[in-house]
Coordinates of C-alpha atoms in Angstrom, one line a residue:
Chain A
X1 CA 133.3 186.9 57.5
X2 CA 135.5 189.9 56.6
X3 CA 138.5 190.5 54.9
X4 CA 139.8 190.9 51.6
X5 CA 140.2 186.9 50.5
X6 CA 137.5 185.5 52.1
X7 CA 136.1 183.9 48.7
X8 CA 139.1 182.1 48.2
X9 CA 139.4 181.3 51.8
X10 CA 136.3 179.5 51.9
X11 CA 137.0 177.8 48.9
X12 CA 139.5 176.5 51.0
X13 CA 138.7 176.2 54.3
X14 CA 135.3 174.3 53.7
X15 CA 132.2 174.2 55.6
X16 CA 133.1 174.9 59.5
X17 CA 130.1 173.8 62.1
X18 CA 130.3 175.2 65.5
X19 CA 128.0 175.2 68.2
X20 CA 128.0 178.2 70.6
X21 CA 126.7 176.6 73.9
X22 CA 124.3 177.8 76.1
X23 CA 126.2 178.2 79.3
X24 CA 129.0 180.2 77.3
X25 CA 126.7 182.7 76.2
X26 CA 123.9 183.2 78.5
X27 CA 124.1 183.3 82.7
X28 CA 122.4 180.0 83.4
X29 CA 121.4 180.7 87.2
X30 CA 119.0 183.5 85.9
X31 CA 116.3 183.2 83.3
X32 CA 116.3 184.8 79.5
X33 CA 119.9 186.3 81.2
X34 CA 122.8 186.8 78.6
X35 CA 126.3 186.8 79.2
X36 CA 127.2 190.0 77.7
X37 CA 130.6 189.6 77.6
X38 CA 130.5 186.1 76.7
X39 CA 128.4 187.1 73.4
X40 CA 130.4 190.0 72.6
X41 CA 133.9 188.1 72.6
X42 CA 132.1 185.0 71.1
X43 CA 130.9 187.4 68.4
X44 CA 133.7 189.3 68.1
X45 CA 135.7 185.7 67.6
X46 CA 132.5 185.1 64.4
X47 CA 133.4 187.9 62.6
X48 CA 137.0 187.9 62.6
X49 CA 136.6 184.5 60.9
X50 CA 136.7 184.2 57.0
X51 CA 135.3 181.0 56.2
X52 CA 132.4 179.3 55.3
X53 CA 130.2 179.0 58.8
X54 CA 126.8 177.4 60.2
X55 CA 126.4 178.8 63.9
X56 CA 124.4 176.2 66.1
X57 CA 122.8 177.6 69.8
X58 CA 121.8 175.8 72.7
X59 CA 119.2 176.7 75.3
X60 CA 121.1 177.7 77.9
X61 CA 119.1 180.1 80.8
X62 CA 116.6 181.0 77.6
X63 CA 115.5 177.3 76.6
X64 CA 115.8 175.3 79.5
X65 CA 113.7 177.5 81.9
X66 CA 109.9 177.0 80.0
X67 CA 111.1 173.4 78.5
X68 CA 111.4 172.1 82.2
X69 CA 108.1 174.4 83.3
X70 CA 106.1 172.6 80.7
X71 CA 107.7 169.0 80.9
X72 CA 109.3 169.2 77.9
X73 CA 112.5 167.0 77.1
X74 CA 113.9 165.6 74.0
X75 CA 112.1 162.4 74.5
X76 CA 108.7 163.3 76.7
X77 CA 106.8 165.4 73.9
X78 CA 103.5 167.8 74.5
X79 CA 100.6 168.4 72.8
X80 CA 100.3 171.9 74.4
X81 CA 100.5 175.0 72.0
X82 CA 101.3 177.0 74.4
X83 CA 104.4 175.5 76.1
X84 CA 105.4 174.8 72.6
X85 CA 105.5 178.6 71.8
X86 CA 106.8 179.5 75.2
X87 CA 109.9 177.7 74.6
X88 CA 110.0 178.3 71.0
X89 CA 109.8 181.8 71.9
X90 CA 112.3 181.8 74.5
X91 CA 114.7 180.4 71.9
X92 CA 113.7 183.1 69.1
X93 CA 114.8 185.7 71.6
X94 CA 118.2 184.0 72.7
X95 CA 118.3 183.5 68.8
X96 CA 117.4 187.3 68.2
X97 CA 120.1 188.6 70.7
X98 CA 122.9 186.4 68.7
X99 CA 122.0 187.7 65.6
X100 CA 121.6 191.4 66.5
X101 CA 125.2 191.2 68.4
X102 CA 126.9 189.6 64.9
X103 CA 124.8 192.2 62.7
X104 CA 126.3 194.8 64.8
X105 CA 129.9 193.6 64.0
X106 CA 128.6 193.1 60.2
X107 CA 128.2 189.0 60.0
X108 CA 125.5 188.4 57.6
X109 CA 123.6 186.4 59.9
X110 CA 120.0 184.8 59.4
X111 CA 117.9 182.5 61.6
X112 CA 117.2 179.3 61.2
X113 CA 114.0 177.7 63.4
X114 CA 114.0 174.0 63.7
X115 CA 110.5 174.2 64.3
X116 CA 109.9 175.0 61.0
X117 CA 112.1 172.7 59.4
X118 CA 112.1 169.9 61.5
X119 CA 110.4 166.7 62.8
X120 CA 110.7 163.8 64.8
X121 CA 109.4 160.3 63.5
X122 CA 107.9 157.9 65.8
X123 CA 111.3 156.4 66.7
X124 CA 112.5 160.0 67.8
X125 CA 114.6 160.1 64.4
X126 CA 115.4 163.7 63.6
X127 CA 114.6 165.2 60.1
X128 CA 116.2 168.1 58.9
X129 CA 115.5 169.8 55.7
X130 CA 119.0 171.3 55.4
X131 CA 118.5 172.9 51.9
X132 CA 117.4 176.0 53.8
X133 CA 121.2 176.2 55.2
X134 CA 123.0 175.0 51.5
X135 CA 121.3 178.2 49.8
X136 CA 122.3 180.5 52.8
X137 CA 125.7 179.3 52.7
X138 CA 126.2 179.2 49.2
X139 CA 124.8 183.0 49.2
X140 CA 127.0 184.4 51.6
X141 CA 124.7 184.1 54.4
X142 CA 125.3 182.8 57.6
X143 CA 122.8 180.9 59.2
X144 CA 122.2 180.6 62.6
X145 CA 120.4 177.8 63.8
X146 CA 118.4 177.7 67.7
X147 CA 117.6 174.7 69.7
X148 CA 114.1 174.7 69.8
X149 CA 111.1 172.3 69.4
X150 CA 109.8 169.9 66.3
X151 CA 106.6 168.0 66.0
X152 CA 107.4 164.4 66.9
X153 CA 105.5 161.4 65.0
X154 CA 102.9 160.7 68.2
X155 CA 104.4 163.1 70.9
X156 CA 103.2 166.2 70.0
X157 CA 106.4 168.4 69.9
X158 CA 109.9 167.2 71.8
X159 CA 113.0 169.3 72.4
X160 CA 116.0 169.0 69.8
X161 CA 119.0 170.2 71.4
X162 CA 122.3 172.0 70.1
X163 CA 124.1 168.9 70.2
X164 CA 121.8 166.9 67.6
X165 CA 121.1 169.6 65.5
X166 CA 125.0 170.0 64.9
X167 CA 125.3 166.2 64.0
X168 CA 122.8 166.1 61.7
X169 CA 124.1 169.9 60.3
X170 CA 128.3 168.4 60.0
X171 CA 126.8 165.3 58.6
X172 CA 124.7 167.0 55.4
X173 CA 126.9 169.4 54.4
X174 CA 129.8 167.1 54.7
X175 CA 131.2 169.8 57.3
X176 CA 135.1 170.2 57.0
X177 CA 135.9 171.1 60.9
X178 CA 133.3 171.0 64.0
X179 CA 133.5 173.4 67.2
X180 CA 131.5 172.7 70.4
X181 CA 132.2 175.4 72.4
X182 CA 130.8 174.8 76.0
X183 CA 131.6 176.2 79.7
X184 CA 134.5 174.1 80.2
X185 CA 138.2 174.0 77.7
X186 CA 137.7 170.2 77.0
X187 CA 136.6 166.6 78.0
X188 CA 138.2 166.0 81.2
X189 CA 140.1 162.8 82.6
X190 CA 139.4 161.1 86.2
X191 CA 141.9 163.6 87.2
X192 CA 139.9 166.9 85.9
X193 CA 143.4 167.0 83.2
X194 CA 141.7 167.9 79.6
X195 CA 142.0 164.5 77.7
X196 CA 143.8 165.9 74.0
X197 CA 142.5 163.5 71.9
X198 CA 139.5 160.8 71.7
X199 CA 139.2 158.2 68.9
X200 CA 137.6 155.8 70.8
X201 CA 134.1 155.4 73.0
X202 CA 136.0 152.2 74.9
X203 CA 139.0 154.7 75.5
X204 CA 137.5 157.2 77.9
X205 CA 134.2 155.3 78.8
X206 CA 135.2 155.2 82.7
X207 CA 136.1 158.9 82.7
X208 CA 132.7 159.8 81.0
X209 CA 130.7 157.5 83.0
X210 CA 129.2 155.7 80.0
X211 CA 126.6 156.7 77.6
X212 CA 123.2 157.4 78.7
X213 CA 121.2 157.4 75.6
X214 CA 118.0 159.1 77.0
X215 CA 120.4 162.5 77.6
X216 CA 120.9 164.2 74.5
X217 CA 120.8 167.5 75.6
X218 CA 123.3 167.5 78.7
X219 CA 126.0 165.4 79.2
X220 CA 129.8 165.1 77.7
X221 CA 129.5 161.7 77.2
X222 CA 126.5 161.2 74.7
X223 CA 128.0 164.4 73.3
X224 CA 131.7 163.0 72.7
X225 CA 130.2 159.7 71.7
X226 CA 127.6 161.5 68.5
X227 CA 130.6 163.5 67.6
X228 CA 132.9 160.4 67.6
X229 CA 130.2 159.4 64.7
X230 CA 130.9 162.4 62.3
X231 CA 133.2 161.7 59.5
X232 CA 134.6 165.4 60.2
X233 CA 136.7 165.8 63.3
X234 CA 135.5 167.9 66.2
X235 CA 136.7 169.8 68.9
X236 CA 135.2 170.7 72.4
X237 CA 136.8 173.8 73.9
X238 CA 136.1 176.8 75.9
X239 CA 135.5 180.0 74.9
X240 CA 139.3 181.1 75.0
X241 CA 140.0 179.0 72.6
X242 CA 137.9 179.9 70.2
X243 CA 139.6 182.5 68.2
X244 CA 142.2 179.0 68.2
X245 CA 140.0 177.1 66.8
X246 CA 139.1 179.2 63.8
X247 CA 142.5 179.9 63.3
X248 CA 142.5 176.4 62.3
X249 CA 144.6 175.1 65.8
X250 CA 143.4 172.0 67.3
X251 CA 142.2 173.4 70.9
X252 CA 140.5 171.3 74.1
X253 CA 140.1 167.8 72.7
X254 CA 140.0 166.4 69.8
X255 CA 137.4 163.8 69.2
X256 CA 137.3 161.5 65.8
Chain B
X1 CA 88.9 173.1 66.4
X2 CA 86.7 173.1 69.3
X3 CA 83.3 170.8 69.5
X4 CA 82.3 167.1 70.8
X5 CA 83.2 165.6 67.6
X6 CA 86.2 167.1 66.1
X7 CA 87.8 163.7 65.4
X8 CA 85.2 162.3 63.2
X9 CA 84.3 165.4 61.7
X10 CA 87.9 165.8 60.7
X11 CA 88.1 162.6 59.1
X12 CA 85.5 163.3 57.3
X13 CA 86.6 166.3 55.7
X14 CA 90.0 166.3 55.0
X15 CA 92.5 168.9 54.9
X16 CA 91.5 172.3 54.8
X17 CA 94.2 175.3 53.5
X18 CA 93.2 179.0 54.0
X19 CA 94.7 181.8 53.0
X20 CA 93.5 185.5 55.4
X21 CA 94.7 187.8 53.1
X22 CA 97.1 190.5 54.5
X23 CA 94.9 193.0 53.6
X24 CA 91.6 191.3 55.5
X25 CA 94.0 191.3 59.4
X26 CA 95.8 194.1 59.2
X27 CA 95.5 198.1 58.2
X28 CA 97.2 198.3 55.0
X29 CA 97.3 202.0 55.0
X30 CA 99.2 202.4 57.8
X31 CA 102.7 200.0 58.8
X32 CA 102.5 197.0 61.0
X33 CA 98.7 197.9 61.9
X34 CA 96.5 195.4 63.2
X35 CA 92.8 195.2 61.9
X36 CA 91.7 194.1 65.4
X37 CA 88.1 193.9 64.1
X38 CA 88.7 191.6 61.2
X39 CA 91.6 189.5 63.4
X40 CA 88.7 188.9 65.5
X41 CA 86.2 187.8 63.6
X42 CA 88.7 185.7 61.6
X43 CA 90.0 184.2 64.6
X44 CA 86.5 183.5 65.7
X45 CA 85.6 181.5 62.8
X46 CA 88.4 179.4 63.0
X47 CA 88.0 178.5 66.9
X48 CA 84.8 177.0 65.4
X49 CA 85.6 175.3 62.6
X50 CA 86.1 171.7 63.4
X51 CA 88.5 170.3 60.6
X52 CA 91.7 169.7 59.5
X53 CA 93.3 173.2 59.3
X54 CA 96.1 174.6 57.5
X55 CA 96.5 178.5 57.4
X56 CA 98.7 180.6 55.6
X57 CA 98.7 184.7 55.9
X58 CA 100.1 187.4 53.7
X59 CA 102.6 190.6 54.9
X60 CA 99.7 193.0 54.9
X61 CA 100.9 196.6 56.1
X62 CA 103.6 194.0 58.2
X63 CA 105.9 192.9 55.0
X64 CA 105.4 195.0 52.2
X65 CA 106.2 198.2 53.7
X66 CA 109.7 196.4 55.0
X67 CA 110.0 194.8 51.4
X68 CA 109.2 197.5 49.6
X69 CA 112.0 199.8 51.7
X70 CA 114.7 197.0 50.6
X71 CA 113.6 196.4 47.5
X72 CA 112.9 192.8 48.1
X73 CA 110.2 191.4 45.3
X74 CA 109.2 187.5 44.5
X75 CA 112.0 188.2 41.9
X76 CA 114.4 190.8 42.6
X77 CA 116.3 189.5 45.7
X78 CA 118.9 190.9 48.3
X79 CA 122.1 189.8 49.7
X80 CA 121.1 192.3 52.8
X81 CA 120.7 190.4 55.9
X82 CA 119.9 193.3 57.4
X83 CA 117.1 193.5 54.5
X84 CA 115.8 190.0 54.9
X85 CA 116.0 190.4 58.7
X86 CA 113.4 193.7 58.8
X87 CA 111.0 192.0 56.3
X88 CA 111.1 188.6 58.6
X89 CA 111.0 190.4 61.5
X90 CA 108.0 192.1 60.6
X91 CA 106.2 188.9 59.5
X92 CA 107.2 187.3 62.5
X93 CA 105.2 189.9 64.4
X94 CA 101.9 189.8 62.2
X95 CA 102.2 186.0 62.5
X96 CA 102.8 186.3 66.8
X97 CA 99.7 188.4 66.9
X98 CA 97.5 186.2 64.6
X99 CA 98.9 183.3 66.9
X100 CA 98.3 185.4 70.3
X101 CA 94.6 185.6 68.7
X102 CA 94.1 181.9 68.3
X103 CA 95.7 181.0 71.4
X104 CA 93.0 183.1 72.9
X105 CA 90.3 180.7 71.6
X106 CA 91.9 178.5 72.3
X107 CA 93.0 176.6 68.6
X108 CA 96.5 175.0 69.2
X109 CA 98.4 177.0 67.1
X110 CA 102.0 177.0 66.1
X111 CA 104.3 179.3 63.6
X112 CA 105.7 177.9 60.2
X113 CA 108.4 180.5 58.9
X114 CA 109.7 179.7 55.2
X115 CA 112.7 181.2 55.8
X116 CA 113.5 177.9 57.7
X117 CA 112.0 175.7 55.3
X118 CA 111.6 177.0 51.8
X119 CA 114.4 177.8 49.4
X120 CA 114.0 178.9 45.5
X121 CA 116.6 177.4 42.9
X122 CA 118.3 179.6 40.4
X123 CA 115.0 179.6 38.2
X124 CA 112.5 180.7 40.9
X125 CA 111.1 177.8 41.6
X126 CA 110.1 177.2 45.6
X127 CA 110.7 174.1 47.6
X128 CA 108.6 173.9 51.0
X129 CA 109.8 171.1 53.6
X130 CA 106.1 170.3 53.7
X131 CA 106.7 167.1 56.2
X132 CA 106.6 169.5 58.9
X133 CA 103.6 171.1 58.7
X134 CA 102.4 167.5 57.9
X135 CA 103.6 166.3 61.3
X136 CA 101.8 169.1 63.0
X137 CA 98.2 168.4 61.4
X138 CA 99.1 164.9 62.2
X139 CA 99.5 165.9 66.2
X140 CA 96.5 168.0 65.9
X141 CA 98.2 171.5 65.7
X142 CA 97.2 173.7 63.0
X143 CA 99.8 175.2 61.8
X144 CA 100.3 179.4 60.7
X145 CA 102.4 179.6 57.5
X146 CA 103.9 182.8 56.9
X147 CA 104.6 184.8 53.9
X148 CA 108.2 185.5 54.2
X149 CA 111.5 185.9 52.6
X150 CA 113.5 182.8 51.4
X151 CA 116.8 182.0 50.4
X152 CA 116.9 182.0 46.8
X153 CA 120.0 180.6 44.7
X154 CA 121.8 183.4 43.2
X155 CA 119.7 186.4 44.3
X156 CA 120.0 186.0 48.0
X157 CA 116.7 186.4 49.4
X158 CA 113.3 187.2 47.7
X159 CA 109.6 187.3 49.2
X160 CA 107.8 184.2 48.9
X161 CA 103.9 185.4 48.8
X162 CA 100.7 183.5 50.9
X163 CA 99.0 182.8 47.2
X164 CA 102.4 180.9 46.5
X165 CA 102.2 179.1 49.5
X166 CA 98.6 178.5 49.1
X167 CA 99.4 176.3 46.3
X168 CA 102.2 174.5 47.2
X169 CA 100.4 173.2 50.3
X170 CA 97.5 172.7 49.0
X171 CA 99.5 170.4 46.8
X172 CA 101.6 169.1 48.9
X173 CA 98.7 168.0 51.4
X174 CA 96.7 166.8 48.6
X175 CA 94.1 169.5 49.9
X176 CA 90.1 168.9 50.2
X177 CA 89.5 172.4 50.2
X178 CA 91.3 175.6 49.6
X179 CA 90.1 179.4 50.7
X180 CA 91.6 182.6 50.2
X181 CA 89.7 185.2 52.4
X182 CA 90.3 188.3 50.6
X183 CA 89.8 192.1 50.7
X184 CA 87.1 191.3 48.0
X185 CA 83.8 189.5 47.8
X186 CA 85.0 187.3 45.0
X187 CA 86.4 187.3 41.4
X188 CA 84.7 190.6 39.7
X189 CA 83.1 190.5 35.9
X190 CA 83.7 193.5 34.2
X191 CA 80.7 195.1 34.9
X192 CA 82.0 194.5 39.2
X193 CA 79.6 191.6 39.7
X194 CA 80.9 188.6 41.2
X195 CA 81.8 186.0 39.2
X196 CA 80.4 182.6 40.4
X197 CA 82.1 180.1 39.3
X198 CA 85.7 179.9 37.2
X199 CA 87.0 176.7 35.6
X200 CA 89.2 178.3 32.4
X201 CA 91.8 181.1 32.5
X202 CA 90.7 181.9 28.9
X203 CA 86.6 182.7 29.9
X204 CA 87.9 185.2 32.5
X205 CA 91.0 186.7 30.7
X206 CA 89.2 190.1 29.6
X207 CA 87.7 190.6 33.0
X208 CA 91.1 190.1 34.9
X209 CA 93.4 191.6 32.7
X210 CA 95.8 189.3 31.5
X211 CA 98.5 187.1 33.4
X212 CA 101.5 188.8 34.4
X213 CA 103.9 186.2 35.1
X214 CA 106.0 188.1 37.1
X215 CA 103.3 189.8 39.1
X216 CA 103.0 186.4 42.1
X217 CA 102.4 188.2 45.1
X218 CA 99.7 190.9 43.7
X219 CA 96.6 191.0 41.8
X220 CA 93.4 188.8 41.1
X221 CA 94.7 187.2 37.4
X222 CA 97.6 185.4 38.7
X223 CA 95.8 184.0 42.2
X224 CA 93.1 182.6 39.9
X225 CA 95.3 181.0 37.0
X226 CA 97.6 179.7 40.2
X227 CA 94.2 177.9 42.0
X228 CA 93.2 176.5 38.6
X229 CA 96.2 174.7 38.9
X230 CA 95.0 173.0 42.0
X231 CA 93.7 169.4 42.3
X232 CA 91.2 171.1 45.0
X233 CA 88.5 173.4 44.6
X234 CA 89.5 176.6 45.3
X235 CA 87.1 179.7 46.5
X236 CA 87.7 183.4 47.1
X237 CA 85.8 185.6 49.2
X238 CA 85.2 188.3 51.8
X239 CA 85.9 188.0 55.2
X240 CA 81.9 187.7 55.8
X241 CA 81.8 184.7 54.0
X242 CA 84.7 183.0 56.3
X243 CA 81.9 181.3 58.2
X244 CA 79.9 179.7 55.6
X245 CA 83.3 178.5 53.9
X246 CA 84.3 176.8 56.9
X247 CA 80.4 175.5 56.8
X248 CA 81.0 174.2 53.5
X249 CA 79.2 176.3 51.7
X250 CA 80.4 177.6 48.2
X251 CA 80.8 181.4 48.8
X252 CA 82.5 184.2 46.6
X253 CA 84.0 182.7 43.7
X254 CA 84.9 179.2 43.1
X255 CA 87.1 178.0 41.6
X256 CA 88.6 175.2 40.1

C-alpha cells in the first residue's frame, strides 16, 4: 500500500482478494492465541504490496473456540445473544489484532463486520451488502473483513466462514486475482506432491475426497470446488509464498 | 422483551425505533463516561417493554470527543484510518456496554455498526443495508445501531449521527412508532415550556431557531424537521418518560 506509483499501480493491477487463514495467523491448539510471527511477516507481506486489496480472516484459535462451545456452525444457527456476541466478539479481537499490526506498518486498514452487513435467507443463501467495501476501496481504504456471524432467515444467527465471504467478495467487485493463504503451500495429490493447477472438480475429485456440501468452513475440497466457480483465478498457498503471490507469480495451485 | 405474551403483543404493535440519546447514557462532560444511573434505568425499561424493538444510540462523551480530536463532522470527512479507527473504536465500546447492560436483563441484544453497512455517495446521502437489522427483528433479536463513521465517496469517512439513523430505519422498517429519549423533556416554546404537539416546521421555526442544513448530528431544529419527515409519529422526551413511551403513552413532544 506504499510506494511512489501505487495509483497507477492499482489502476493496473485491479482488485486483489486474499484471504489470510486462520491457522496461518493464530496458534490453533490454544484459544484467542496469535501467531506473532505469522502476523508480523503476513503483515509485513500487506504493506509491501501496492495494489488495490480486500483482506478476508478466518476464525482460526479466536472463532472456532466459542462457535463449537455454543453449537454454532455454518448451517445449525442459534437464537442465543449471547453465544452470538461471544463469537462475534472473539472475531472483533482476532479482527482488532490484524488491523493494529497493519496500522503499525501504515496500511490503511478498516474493519468490516459481517454481522452488520450480512444475512442468511432461509435457504442459507448469503447476502452481502458489499457497497461498504466499493467506497473503502475506492477511498484508499483497505478493508478488512472477519468471519463472524449473520442472522439466518429461521436460524437465529449461523457462522459465515472465510471461505464464503471471499466468494461472494471476488465475485462483486469482479476481483482481478484471489489468494487463499492457509497452513499448507497448496492442494495436495494422493501422493502429498502440491497439484500446480486445477481447472476441473472431476480432475482431482479422488485426491480431495469429494465435496461435502455441509463443510463450508473446513475442508480443501468444498474450498477448491467454490473457488473453481469465480470467474477470477485463485491461488491456495502458504505463507512463504505470499510475498509471490503479490508479486503477481503464480504460487501453490492454481485453481480456475 | 420479557412477559407471557410477547408474541401477540408484538404483533400487535409493530415496530418500535428508539433513539437513547448520547447525552441521556453517558457523562458528556467527561470522555468515554458511563451514566450508570441513566444506562440503568434505560436498560430497565427496555427489559420490559414487550414489542418489536429497534434501538439506535448516539457517541455521547464516547464519539464526539474522538471526532472532534480528528476533525471528523457529518460533512467534513478523513482519509485517516487511524482517525476513523479511534472514533469507531470508541463507539464500539459505548455500544458493548449498552449491550453488557441489556444482556444483564436479559433482552437478546446484538450490535449493528454502520461502518459495515452504511456508505454516503459523493452528495451525502446515506445508504443503510437495512435487510440485516430486518433479519434480526425477524429472529427476535433487537438489534443496537450505532452512531459511527461511514465510508463516504470522496471524503473518506464522515460521522453518521443516531437522529440520521433514526430516520432511515424508521423508514426503512416502515416504523409504528419512533422515540428519541433525550437530555430534554421535549421540544421547548420560547418562553421553555414544552411544546405538545408539532405537525409543521413553519409553527415552530421562531422557537427553534431556524434549520441549519448542515448542522445533522446537533441541535433540536434539525431532529424535528428530520421526524416530520417520517411516516411514523415521532416523540421526544426525557429519560423519565421512557416508561410511559414504551406504555404507549404520548409523552414530551410529539411529533409528526
Amino acid at each position: 500500500m506504499t510506494g511512489e506509483s501505487s495509483t497507477e499501480d492499482r489502476t493496473a493491477t485491479g482488485t486483489t482478494v486474499l484471504k489470510l487463514g486462520g491457522s496461518v495467523i493464530t496458534d490453533k491448539s490454544s484459544p484467542e492465541t496469535l501467531d506473532g510471527d505469522h502476523l508480523a511477516r503476513a503483515t509485513d507481506a500487506v504493506a509491501a504490496f501496492e495494489g488495490e486489496l480486500v483482506l478476508v480472516h478466518g476464525g482460526g484459535s479466536f472463532g472456532h473456540h466459542h462457535a463449537s462451545e455454543h453449537g454454532i456452525t455454518t448451517t445449525a444457527g442459534s437464537h442465543d445473544a449471547e453465544g452470538a456476541r461471544a463469537v462475534h466478539d472473539a472475531m472483533r479481537r482476532l479482527n482488532d489484532a490484524l488491523l493494529d499490526a497493519l496500522r503499525e506498518r501504515g496500511v490503511p486498514a478498516l474493519p468490516v463486520h459481517p454481522l452488520s452487513a450480512a444475512t442468511r435467507d432461509d435457504s442459507g443463501e448469503l447476502s452481502l451488502a458489499t457497497g461498504v467495501v466499493e467506497t473503502m476501496l475506492d477511498e484508499g481504504f483497505v478493508p478488512v473483513v472477519q468471519a463472524d456471524v449473520v442472522a439466518h432467515a429461521g436460524r437465529g444467527v449461523t457462522v459465515v466462514s472465510g471461505d464464503e465471504l471471499v466468494v461472494v467478495l471476488a465475485t462483486a467487485l469482479d476481483a482481478d486475482r484471489v489468494g487463499v493463504c492457509s497452513g499448507v503451500p497448496g492442494v495436495f495429490d494422493t501422493d502429498g506432491v502440491v497439484i500446480d493447477r486445477i481447472d476441473s472438480f472431476a480432475d482431482v475429485r479422488a485426491a480431495l475426497g469429494g465435496s461435502d456440501a455441509t463443510d463450508v468452513t473446513g475442508g480443501m475440497s468444498a474450498k477448491v470446488e467454490a473457488l473453481l466457480g469465480l470467474d477470477a483465478p485463485a491461488w491456495v498457498f502458504g505463507l512463504d509464498d505470499l510475498d509471490g503471490f503479490f508479486d503477481g507469480a503464480s504460487p501453490g495451485t492454481r485453481v480456475d
